Coordinates of N, CA and C in Angstrom, one line a residue:
M94 N 25.0 -41.7 -161.7 CA 24.9 -43.1 -161.3 C 23.5 -43.4 -160.7
H95 N 22.7 -42.4 -160.4 CA 21.4 -42.6 -159.8 C 20.4 -41.7 -160.6
Y96 N 19.4 -42.3 -161.3 CA 18.5 -41.6 -162.1 C 17.1 -42.1 -161.9
W97 N 16.1 -41.2 -162.1 CA 14.7 -41.7 -162.0 C 13.8 -41.0 -163.0
Y98 N 12.7 -41.7 -163.4 CA 11.8 -41.1 -164.4 C 10.4 -41.8 -164.1
G99 N 9.4 -41.0 -163.9 CA 8.1 -41.5 -163.6 C 7.0 -40.4 -163.4
C100 N 6.1 -40.8 -162.5 CA 4.9 -39.9 -162.3 C 4.8 -39.6 -160.8
I101 N 4.5 -38.3 -160.5 CA 4.4 -37.8 -159.2 C 3.0 -37.2 -158.9
D102 N 2.6 -37.3 -157.7 CA 1.3 -36.8 -157.3 C 1.3 -36.3 -155.9
T103 N 0.6 -35.2 -155.7 CA 0.5 -34.6 -154.3 C -1.0 -34.7 -153.9
P104 N -1.4 -35.6 -153.0 CA -2.8 -35.8 -152.8 C -3.6 -34.6 -152.3
H105 N -2.9 -33.7 -151.7 CA -3.6 -32.5 -151.2 C -4.2 -31.6 -152.3
N106 N -3.6 -31.8 -153.5 CA -4.0 -31.0 -154.7 C -5.4 -31.3 -155.1
D107 N -5.8 -32.6 -155.1 CA -7.1 -33.1 -155.5 C -8.0 -33.4 -154.4
Y108 N -7.5 -33.7 -153.2 CA -8.3 -34.2 -152.1 C -8.1 -33.4 -150.9
R109 N -8.3 -32.1 -151.0 CA -8.0 -31.2 -149.9 C -8.7 -31.6 -148.6
K110 N -9.9 -32.1 -148.7 CA -10.7 -32.4 -147.5 C -10.4 -33.8 -146.9
H111 N -9.7 -34.6 -147.7 CA -9.5 -36.0 -147.3 C -8.0 -36.3 -147.1
A112 N -7.1 -35.5 -147.7 CA -5.7 -35.9 -147.8 C -5.1 -36.1 -146.4
S113 N -5.5 -35.4 -145.4 CA -4.9 -35.6 -144.1 C -5.3 -36.9 -143.5
K114 N -6.3 -37.6 -144.0 CA -6.7 -38.9 -143.5 C -6.0 -40.0 -144.3
F115 N -5.5 -39.8 -145.4 CA -4.9 -40.9 -146.2 C -3.7 -41.5 -145.5
R116 N -3.8 -42.9 -145.4 CA -2.8 -43.7 -144.8 C -2.4 -44.9 -145.7
I117 N -3.1 -45.1 -146.8 CA -2.9 -46.3 -147.6 C -2.6 -45.8 -149.1
I118 N -1.6 -46.4 -149.7 CA -1.5 -46.2 -151.1 C -1.4 -47.6 -151.8
T119 N -2.0 -47.8 -152.9 CA -2.0 -49.1 -153.6 C -1.8 -48.8 -155.1
D120 N -1.3 -49.9 -155.8 CA -1.4 -50.0 -157.2 C -1.4 -51.5 -157.6
N121 N -1.6 -51.7 -158.9 CA -1.4 -53.0 -159.5 C -0.2 -52.9 -160.5
L122 N 0.7 -53.8 -160.4 CA 1.8 -53.8 -161.4 C 1.8 -55.1 -162.2
R123 N 1.7 -55.0 -163.5 CA 1.7 -56.2 -164.4 C 2.9 -56.3 -165.2
I124 N 3.6 -57.4 -165.1 CA 4.9 -57.6 -165.9 C 4.5 -58.1 -167.3
V125 N 4.5 -57.1 -168.3 CA 4.0 -57.4 -169.6 C 5.0 -58.2 -170.4
G126 N 6.3 -57.9 -170.4 CA 7.3 -58.6 -171.2 C 8.7 -58.4 -170.7
D127 N 9.6 -59.3 -171.0 CA 11.0 -59.3 -170.7 C 11.8 -58.8 -171.9
K128 N 12.5 -57.7 -171.7 CA 13.3 -57.1 -172.8 C 14.7 -57.6 -172.7
G129 N 15.0 -58.5 -171.8 CA 16.4 -59.0 -171.7 C 17.2 -58.2 -170.6
N130 N 18.2 -58.8 -170.0 CA 18.9 -58.2 -169.0 C 20.1 -57.5 -169.5
R131 N 20.0 -56.1 -169.6 CA 21.2 -55.3 -170.0 C 21.6 -54.4 -168.9
I132 N 21.4 -54.8 -167.7 CA 21.8 -54.1 -166.5 C 23.3 -54.2 -166.3
P133 N 24.0 -53.1 -166.2 CA 25.5 -53.2 -166.1 C 25.9 -54.0 -164.8
N134 N 27.1 -54.4 -164.8 CA 27.7 -55.2 -163.7 C 27.6 -54.4 -162.4
K135 N 27.2 -55.1 -161.3 CA 27.0 -54.5 -159.9 C 25.9 -53.4 -159.8
S136 N 25.0 -53.4 -160.8 CA 24.0 -52.4 -160.9 C 22.6 -53.0 -160.7
W137 N 21.6 -52.1 -160.5 CA 20.2 -52.6 -160.4 C 19.2 -51.5 -160.8
M138 N 18.0 -51.9 -161.0 CA 16.9 -50.9 -161.3 C 15.7 -51.3 -160.5
L139 N 14.8 -50.3 -160.3 CA 13.6 -50.5 -159.5 C 12.4 -50.0 -160.2
Y140 N 11.3 -50.8 -160.0 CA 10.0 -50.3 -160.4 C 9.3 -49.9 -159.1
L141 N 9.0 -48.6 -158.9 CA 8.7 -48.1 -157.6 C 7.2 -47.9 -157.4
L142 N 6.8 -48.2 -156.2 CA 5.6 -47.6 -155.6 C 6.1 -47.0 -154.3
E143 N 6.1 -45.6 -154.3 CA 6.8 -44.9 -153.3 C 5.9 -43.8 -152.7
I144 N 5.8 -43.7 -151.4 CA 5.1 -42.6 -150.8 C 6.0 -41.9 -149.8
F145 N 6.0 -40.5 -149.8 CA 6.7 -39.7 -148.9 C 5.8 -39.2 -147.9
N146 N 6.3 -39.2 -146.6 CA 5.5 -38.6 -145.5 C 5.8 -37.1 -145.5
T147 N 5.2 -36.4 -144.6 CA 5.3 -34.9 -144.5 C 6.7 -34.4 -144.2
Q148 N 7.6 -35.4 -143.7 CA 9.0 -35.0 -143.5 C 9.8 -35.4 -144.7
H149 N 9.1 -35.8 -145.8 CA 9.8 -36.3 -147.0 C 10.7 -37.5 -146.9
F150 N 10.3 -38.4 -145.9 CA 10.9 -39.7 -145.8 C 10.2 -40.7 -146.7
A151 N 10.9 -41.4 -147.4 CA 10.3 -42.3 -148.4 C 10.0 -43.7 -147.8
V152 N 8.9 -44.3 -148.2 CA 8.5 -45.6 -147.9 C 8.1 -46.3 -149.2
E153 N 8.7 -47.4 -149.5 CA 8.6 -48.0 -150.8 C 8.3 -49.5 -150.8
L154 N 7.6 -50.0 -151.8 CA 7.4 -51.4 -152.1 C 7.7 -51.6 -153.6
N155 N 9.0 -52.1 -153.9 CA 9.5 -52.0 -155.3 C 9.8 -53.4 -155.8
L156 N 9.6 -53.5 -157.1 CA 10.2 -54.6 -157.9 C 11.6 -54.3 -158.3
I157 N 12.6 -55.1 -157.8 CA 14.0 -54.8 -158.1 C 14.5 -55.8 -159.0
C158 N 15.3 -55.3 -160.1 CA 15.9 -56.2 -161.0 C 17.4 -55.9 -161.0
Q159 N 18.2 -57.0 -160.9 CA 19.7 -56.8 -160.8 C 20.5 -57.4 -162.0
F160 N 21.7 -57.0 -162.0 CA 22.6 -57.4 -163.1 C 22.8 -59.0 -163.1
D161 N 22.6 -59.6 -162.0 CA 22.8 -61.1 -161.9 C 21.5 -61.9 -162.0
N162 N 20.5 -61.2 -162.5 CA 19.2 -61.9 -162.7 C 18.4 -62.2 -161.4
Q163 N 18.8 -61.7 -160.3 CA 18.1 -61.8 -159.1 C 17.0 -60.7 -159.1
D164 N 15.8 -61.1 -159.3 CA 14.6 -60.2 -159.4 C 13.7 -60.5 -158.2
Y165 N 13.2 -59.5 -157.5 CA 12.4 -59.7 -156.3 C 11.7 -58.4 -155.9
F166 N 10.8 -58.6 -155.0 CA 10.1 -57.4 -154.4 C 10.7 -57.1 -153.1
E167 N 10.8 -55.8 -152.8 CA 11.5 -55.4 -151.5 C 10.7 -54.3 -150.9
A168 N 10.6 -54.3 -149.5 CA 10.1 -53.2 -148.7 C 11.3 -52.4 -148.3
I169 N 11.2 -51.1 -148.5 CA 12.3 -50.1 -148.3 C 11.8 -49.0 -147.4
F170 N 12.6 -48.6 -146.4 CA 12.2 -47.5 -145.6 C 13.4 -46.5 -145.5
R171 N 13.2 -45.3 -145.9 CA 14.2 -44.2 -145.8 C 15.5 -44.7 -146.5
G172 N 15.4 -45.3 -147.6 CA 16.5 -45.7 -148.4 C 17.2 -47.0 -148.0
N173 N 16.7 -47.7 -147.0 CA 17.3 -48.9 -146.5 C 16.4 -50.1 -146.7
N174 N 16.9 -51.2 -147.3 CA 16.1 -52.4 -147.5 C 15.7 -53.0 -146.2
Q175 N 14.4 -53.3 -146.1 CA 13.9 -53.9 -144.8 C 13.5 -55.3 -144.9
Y176 N 12.9 -55.7 -146.1 CA 12.4 -57.1 -146.2 C 12.3 -57.5 -147.7
R177 N 12.9 -58.6 -148.0 CA 12.8 -59.2 -149.3 C 11.6 -60.2 -149.3
F178 N 10.6 -60.0 -150.2 CA 9.5 -60.9 -150.2 C 10.0 -62.2 -150.9
N179 N 9.7 -63.3 -150.2 CA 10.3 -64.6 -150.6 C 9.2 -65.6 -151.1
K180 N 7.9 -65.3 -150.8 CA 6.8 -66.1 -151.2 C 6.2 -65.6 -152.5
V181 N 6.1 -64.3 -152.7 CA 5.6 -63.7 -153.9 C 6.7 -63.3 -154.7
L182 N 6.9 -63.9 -155.9 CA 8.1 -63.6 -156.8 C 7.6 -63.2 -158.1
P183 N 8.4 -62.4 -158.8 CA 8.0 -61.8 -160.1 C 8.0 -62.9 -161.2
H184 N 6.9 -62.9 -162.0 CA 6.8 -63.8 -163.2 C 6.2 -63.0 -164.3
I185 N 6.7 -63.3 -165.5 CA 6.2 -62.7 -166.7 C 4.7 -63.0 -166.9
G186 N 3.9 -61.9 -167.2 CA 2.5 -62.1 -167.4 C 1.6 -62.0 -166.1
H187 N 2.3 -62.0 -165.0 CA 1.5 -61.9 -163.7 C 1.3 -60.5 -163.3
S188 N 0.2 -60.2 -162.6 CA -0.2 -58.9 -162.0 C 0.0 -59.0 -160.5
Y189 N 0.4 -57.9 -159.9 CA 0.7 -57.9 -158.5 C 0.0 -56.7 -157.8
H190 N -0.7 -56.9 -156.7 CA -1.3 -55.8 -156.0 C -0.2 -55.4 -154.9
R191 N 0.1 -54.1 -154.9 CA 1.1 -53.6 -153.9 C 0.3 -52.6 -153.0
E192 N 0.5 -52.7 -151.7 CA -0.1 -51.8 -150.8 C 0.8 -51.4 -149.7
I193 N 0.9 -50.1 -149.4 CA 1.6 -49.6 -148.2 C 0.6 -48.9 -147.3
N194 N 0.7 -49.3 -146.0 CA -0.3 -48.8 -145.0 C 0.5 -48.1 -143.9
F195 N 0.2 -46.9 -143.6 CA 0.7 -46.2 -142.4 C -0.3 -46.5 -141.2
I196 N 0.1 -47.3 -140.3 CA -0.8 -47.7 -139.2 C -0.3 -46.9 -138.0
D197 N -0.8 -45.7 -137.9 CA -0.3 -44.8 -136.8 C -0.6 -45.2 -135.4
K198 N -1.8 -45.8 -135.2 CA -2.1 -46.2 -133.8 C -1.2 -47.3 -133.3
D199 N -0.6 -48.1 -134.2 CA 0.4 -49.1 -133.7 C 1.8 -48.7 -134.0
S200 N 2.0 -47.5 -134.5 CA 3.4 -47.0 -134.9 C 4.1 -48.0 -135.8
R201 N 3.5 -48.4 -136.9 CA 4.1 -49.3 -137.8 C 3.7 -49.1 -139.2
L202 N 4.5 -49.6 -140.1 CA 4.3 -49.5 -141.5 C 4.0 -50.9 -142.0
E203 N 3.0 -51.1 -142.8 CA 2.6 -52.5 -143.3 C 2.7 -52.5 -144.8
F204 N 3.4 -53.5 -145.3 CA 3.6 -53.7 -146.7 C 2.9 -55.0 -147.1
H205 N 2.0 -54.9 -148.1 CA 1.2 -56.1 -148.5 C 1.5 -56.3 -150.0
L206 N 1.8 -57.5 -150.4 CA 2.0 -57.9 -151.8 C 1.2 -59.1 -152.1
K207 N 0.5 -59.1 -153.2 CA -0.3 -60.2 -153.6 C -0.2 -60.5 -155.1
D208 N 0.1 -61.7 -155.5 CA 0.1 -62.2 -156.9 C -1.4 -62.4 -157.3
L209 N -1.9 -61.6 -158.1 CA -3.3 -61.7 -158.5 C -3.6 -62.9 -159.4
N210 N -2.6 -63.5 -159.9 CA -2.8 -64.7 -160.8 C -2.8 -66.0 -159.9
S211 N -1.9 -66.1 -158.9 CA -1.9 -67.3 -158.1 C -2.6 -67.1 -156.8
N212 N -2.9 -65.9 -156.4 CA -3.5 -65.5 -155.1 C -2.6 -65.7 -153.9
E213 N -1.3 -65.9 -154.2 CA -0.3 -65.9 -153.1 C -0.1 -64.5 -152.6
D214 N -0.1 -64.4 -151.3 CA 0.1 -63.0 -150.7 C 1.1 -63.1 -149.6
E215 N 1.6 -61.9 -149.3 CA 2.7 -61.9 -148.2 C 2.7 -60.5 -147.6
K216 N 2.9 -60.4 -146.3 CA 2.9 -59.1 -145.6 C 4.1 -59.0 -144.8
F217 N 4.5 -57.7 -144.6 CA 5.6 -57.4 -143.7 C 5.3 -56.1 -142.9
S218 N 5.5 -56.1 -141.6 CA 5.3 -55.0 -140.8 C 6.6 -54.5 -140.2
L219 N 6.7 -53.2 -140.2 CA 7.9 -52.5 -139.7 C 7.5 -51.5 -138.6
K220 N 8.0 -51.7 -137.4 CA 7.8 -50.8 -136.3 C 8.7 -49.6 -136.4
V221 N 8.1 -48.4 -136.3 CA 8.9 -47.2 -136.4 C 8.6 -46.3 -135.2
D222 N 9.5 -45.4 -134.9 CA 9.4 -44.5 -133.8 C 8.6 -43.3 -134.2
R223 N 7.4 -43.2 -133.7 CA 6.5 -42.1 -134.1 C 7.0 -40.7 -133.7
K224 N 8.0 -40.7 -132.8 CA 8.6 -39.4 -132.4 C 9.5 -38.9 -133.6
L225 N 9.9 -39.8 -134.4 CA 10.8 -39.5 -135.5 C 10.2 -39.6 -136.9
F226 N 8.9 -40.1 -137.0 CA 8.3 -40.3 -138.2 C 6.8 -39.8 -138.1
T227 N 6.4 -39.0 -139.0 CA 5.0 -38.5 -139.1 C 4.2 -39.5 -140.0
F228 N 3.0 -39.9 -139.5 CA 2.2 -40.9 -140.2 C 1.2 -40.1 -141.1
Q229 N 1.7 -39.3 -142.0 CA 0.8 -38.6 -142.9 C 1.5 -38.4 -144.2
F230 N 0.7 -38.6 -145.3 CA 1.2 -38.6 -146.6 C 1.5 -37.1 -147.1
H231 N 2.5 -37.1 -147.9 CA 2.8 -35.8 -148.6 C 2.7 -35.9 -150.1
Q232 N 3.5 -36.9 -150.7 CA 3.6 -37.1 -152.1 C 3.9 -38.5 -152.5
S233 N 3.4 -38.9 -153.7 CA 3.6 -40.3 -154.2 C 4.4 -40.2 -155.5
F234 N 5.1 -41.4 -155.8 CA 5.8 -41.5 -157.0 C 5.8 -42.9 -157.5
T235 N 5.4 -43.1 -158.8 CA 5.6 -44.4 -159.4 C 6.4 -44.2 -160.6
G236 N 7.2 -45.2 -161.0 CA 8.1 -45.1 -162.1 C 9.3 -46.0 -162.0
I237 N 10.4 -45.5 -162.5 CA 11.7 -46.3 -162.6 C 12.8 -45.6 -162.0
E238 N 13.6 -46.3 -161.3 CA 14.9 -45.7 -160.7 C 16.0 -46.6 -161.2
W239 N 17.1 -46.0 -161.7 CA 18.3 -46.7 -162.2 C 19.4 -46.4 -161.2
W240 N 20.2 -47.5 -160.9 CA 21.5 -47.3 -160.2 C 22.5 -48.0 -161.1
N241 N 23.4 -47.1 -161.6 CA 24.4 -47.6 -162.5 C 25.8 -47.4 -161.8
K242 N 26.4 -48.5 -161.5 CA 27.7 -48.5 -160.8 C 28.9 -48.5 -161.8
M243 N 28.6 -48.5 -163.1 CA 29.7 -48.7 -164.1 C 29.9 -47.4 -164.9
S244 N 28.8 -46.6 -165.1 CA 29.0 -45.4 -165.9 C 27.9 -44.4 -165.5
Y245 N 28.0 -43.2 -166.1 CA 27.1 -42.1 -165.8 C 25.9 -42.0 -166.8
S246 N 25.0 -43.0 -166.8 CA 23.9 -43.0 -167.7 C 22.9 -44.0 -167.3
P247 N 21.6 -43.8 -167.5 CA 20.6 -44.9 -167.4 C 20.8 -45.9 -168.5
Y248 N 20.2 -47.1 -168.4 CA 20.3 -48.1 -169.3 C 19.0 -48.8 -169.6
P249 N 18.9 -49.6 -170.7 CA 17.6 -50.2 -171.1 C 16.9 -50.9 -169.9
I250 N 15.6 -50.8 -169.9 CA 14.8 -51.4 -168.8 C 14.8 -52.9 -169.0
R251 N 14.6 -53.6 -167.9 CA 14.5 -55.1 -168.0 C 13.1 -55.5 -168.4
Y252 N 12.0 -55.0 -167.8 CA 10.7 -55.4 -168.1 C 9.8 -54.3 -168.6
E253 N 9.0 -54.6 -169.6 CA 7.8 -53.7 -169.9 C 6.8 -54.0 -168.8
I254 N 6.2 -52.9 -168.2 CA 5.2 -53.1 -167.2 C 4.0 -52.2 -167.4
E255 N 2.9 -52.6 -166.7 CA 1.7 -51.8 -166.7 C 1.4 -51.4 -165.3
I256 N 1.2 -50.2 -165.0 CA 0.8 -49.7 -163.7 C -0.7 -49.3 -163.8
S257 N -1.5 -49.8 -162.8 CA -2.9 -49.5 -162.8 C -3.4 -49.4 -161.3
N258 N -4.7 -49.1 -161.2 CA -5.3 -49.2 -159.8 C -4.6 -48.3 -158.8
L259 N -4.1 -47.1 -159.3 CA -3.4 -46.2 -158.3 C -4.4 -45.5 -157.5
M260 N -4.4 -45.8 -156.1 CA -5.3 -45.2 -155.2 C -4.7 -44.9 -153.9
Y261 N -5.4 -43.8 -153.2 CA -5.1 -43.5 -151.8 C -6.3 -44.1 -151.0
G262 N -6.1 -44.3 -149.7 CA -7.2 -44.8 -148.9 C -6.9 -44.5 -147.4
Y263 N -7.9 -44.8 -146.6 CA -7.8 -44.8 -145.2 C -8.8 -45.7 -144.5
N264 N -8.5 -46.1 -143.3 CA -9.4 -46.9 -142.5 C -10.5 -46.0 -141.9
D265 N -11.8 -46.3 -142.3 CA -12.9 -45.5 -141.8 C -13.6 -46.0 -140.6
D266 N -13.1 -47.1 -140.0 CA -13.7 -47.7 -138.8 C -12.6 -48.3 -138.0
L267 N -12.2 -47.7 -137.0 CA -11.1 -48.1 -136.1 C -11.3 -49.5 -135.5
E268 N -12.6 -49.9 -135.4 CA -12.9 -51.2 -134.8 C -12.8 -52.3 -135.8
D269 N -12.7 -51.9 -137.1 CA -12.6 -52.9 -138.2 C -11.4 -52.5 -139.1
P270 N -10.3 -53.2 -139.0 CA -9.1 -52.8 -139.8 C -9.3 -53.1 -141.3
N271 N -10.3 -53.9 -141.7 CA -10.6 -54.2 -143.1 C -11.6 -53.2 -143.7
S272 N -12.1 -52.3 -142.9 CA -13.0 -51.3 -143.5 C -12.2 -50.1 -144.0
K273 N -12.1 -50.0 -145.3 CA -11.3 -49.0 -145.9 C -12.1 -48.3 -147.0
V274 N -11.7 -47.0 -147.2 CA -12.3 -46.2 -148.2 C -11.1 -45.8 -149.2
F275 N -11.4 -45.9 -150.5 CA -10.3 -45.6 -151.4 C -10.7 -44.5 -152.4
F276 N -9.7 -43.7 -152.9 CA -9.9 -42.6 -153.8 C -8.9 -42.7 -154.9
P277 N -9.3 -42.7 -156.2 CA -8.3 -42.7 -157.3 C -7.3 -41.6 -157.2
I278 N -6.0 -41.9 -157.4 CA -5.0 -40.9 -157.4 C -5.4 -39.9 -158.5
G279 N -5.2 -38.6 -158.2 CA -5.7 -37.6 -159.1 C -4.9 -37.3 -160.3
S280 N -4.3 -36.2 -160.5 CA -3.5 -35.8 -161.6 C -2.0 -36.1 -161.5
I281 N -1.5 -37.0 -162.3 CA -0.1 -37.3 -162.2 C 0.7 -36.5 -163.1
Y282 N 1.9 -36.2 -162.7 CA 2.8 -35.3 -163.5 C 4.1 -36.0 -163.7
E283 N 4.6 -35.8 -164.9 CA 5.9 -36.4 -165.2 C 7.0 -35.8 -164.3
N284 N 7.9 -36.7 -163.9 CA 8.9 -36.3 -163.0 C 10.3 -37.0 -163.4
K285 N 11.3 -36.2 -163.5 CA 12.6 -36.7 -163.8 C 13.7 -36.2 -162.8
D286 N 14.9 -36.8 -162.9 CA 15.9 -36.5 -162.0 C 16.6 -35.2 -162.3
G287 N 16.3 -34.5 -163.4 CA 16.9 -33.2 -163.7 C 18.2 -33.2 -164.5
T288 N 18.7 -34.4 -164.8 CA 19.9 -34.4 -165.6 C 19.6 -34.2 -167.1
A289 N 20.6 -34.1 -167.9 CA 20.4 -33.8 -169.3 C 20.3 -35.2 -170.1
H290 N 20.4 -36.3 -169.4 CA 20.3 -37.6 -170.1 C 19.0 -37.8 -170.7
S291 N 19.0 -38.5 -171.9 CA 17.8 -39.1 -172.4 C 17.5 -40.4 -171.7
Y292 N 16.2 -40.8 -171.6 CA 15.8 -42.0 -170.9 C 15.4 -43.1 -171.8
P293 N 15.9 -44.3 -171.6 CA 15.6 -45.4 -172.5 C 14.3 -46.0 -172.3
T294 N 13.3 -45.2 -172.0 CA 11.9 -45.7 -171.7 C 11.0 -44.5 -171.9
R295 N 9.7 -44.8 -172.1 CA 8.7 -43.8 -172.1 C 7.4 -44.3 -171.4
L296 N 6.6 -43.4 -171.0 CA 5.3 -43.8 -170.4 C 4.2 -43.6 -171.5
Y297 N 3.5 -44.7 -171.8 CA 2.5 -44.8 -172.9 C 1.1 -45.0 -172.4
D298 N 0.2 -44.5 -173.2 CA -1.2 -44.8 -173.0 C -1.7 -44.4 -171.6
I299 N -1.3 -43.2 -171.1 CA -1.8 -42.8 -169.8 C -3.3 -42.5 -169.9
T300 N -4.1 -43.3 -169.2 CA -5.5 -43.1 -169.3 C -6.1 -43.5 -167.9
R301 N -7.4 -43.7 -167.9 CA -8.1 -44.2 -166.7 C -8.9 -45.4 -167.0
R302 N -8.8 -46.4 -166.0 CA -9.6 -47.6 -166.1 C -10.3 -47.8 -164.8
N303 N -11.6 -47.9 -164.9 CA -12.4 -48.0 -163.6 C -12.2 -46.8 -162.7
G304 N -11.9 -45.6 -163.4 CA -11.7 -44.4 -162.6 C -10.3 -44.2 -162.1
C305 N -9.4 -45.2 -162.3 CA -8.0 -45.1 -161.8 C -7.0 -44.9 -162.9
I306 N -6.0 -44.1 -162.7 CA -5.0 -43.9 -163.7 C -4.2 -45.2 -163.9
C307 N -3.9 -45.5 -165.2 CA -3.0 -46.6 -165.6 C -2.1 -46.1 -166.8
Y308 N -1.0 -46.7 -166.9 CA -0.1 -46.4 -168.0 C 0.9 -47.6 -168.2
L309 N 1.5 -47.6 -169.4 CA 2.6 -48.6 -169.7 C 3.9 -48.0 -169.6
V310 N 4.9 -48.7 -169.1 CA 6.3 -48.4 -169.2 C 7.0 -49.3 -170.2
K311 N 7.4 -48.7 -171.3 CA 8.0 -49.4 -172.4 C 9.3 -48.8 -172.9

């Protein structure tokens, strides 16, 4: 009833000298086309931007598509929905900048979403207990997650999308929160849930644009 397929990266592999400083992950998500809603009843799917900390706790900013045509972006922490973005909404043909920031000095997580076509943007901050959460990256994941409440299989995707501008970053001037340094995500590797199911999607045209990895989900 729960499946995933996408790309995984461990920043320490490519950026051994910088990985311990990484606190920001970004991408751009473009909704290329609508393939129709064939999501089973009571089910949903997610287009993920997900970062795991060194405790393997997940922090996510996802596009969620549901069986009842309620599509929206959501900030998720440790598997729990925290905030539904209500100003920035998904539209066919639009591109969206997604950014997750671990702000350790304030013990909070910041989620930033911007529609690059309309310039509408929206932010959400979540306070967390630094005694229970380490503010350091371990691994990232982009791709698709299926939740099927009706049967034991993934189902056709709702949208064809393009993922680009995949980067890690950190604040290089504590006096200036807008001073940031970014590094293109390194070598991504295909990652699946490990079941024997075939997946009704593929990753196409994995390449680099402006130094950053991009690919299509079709």
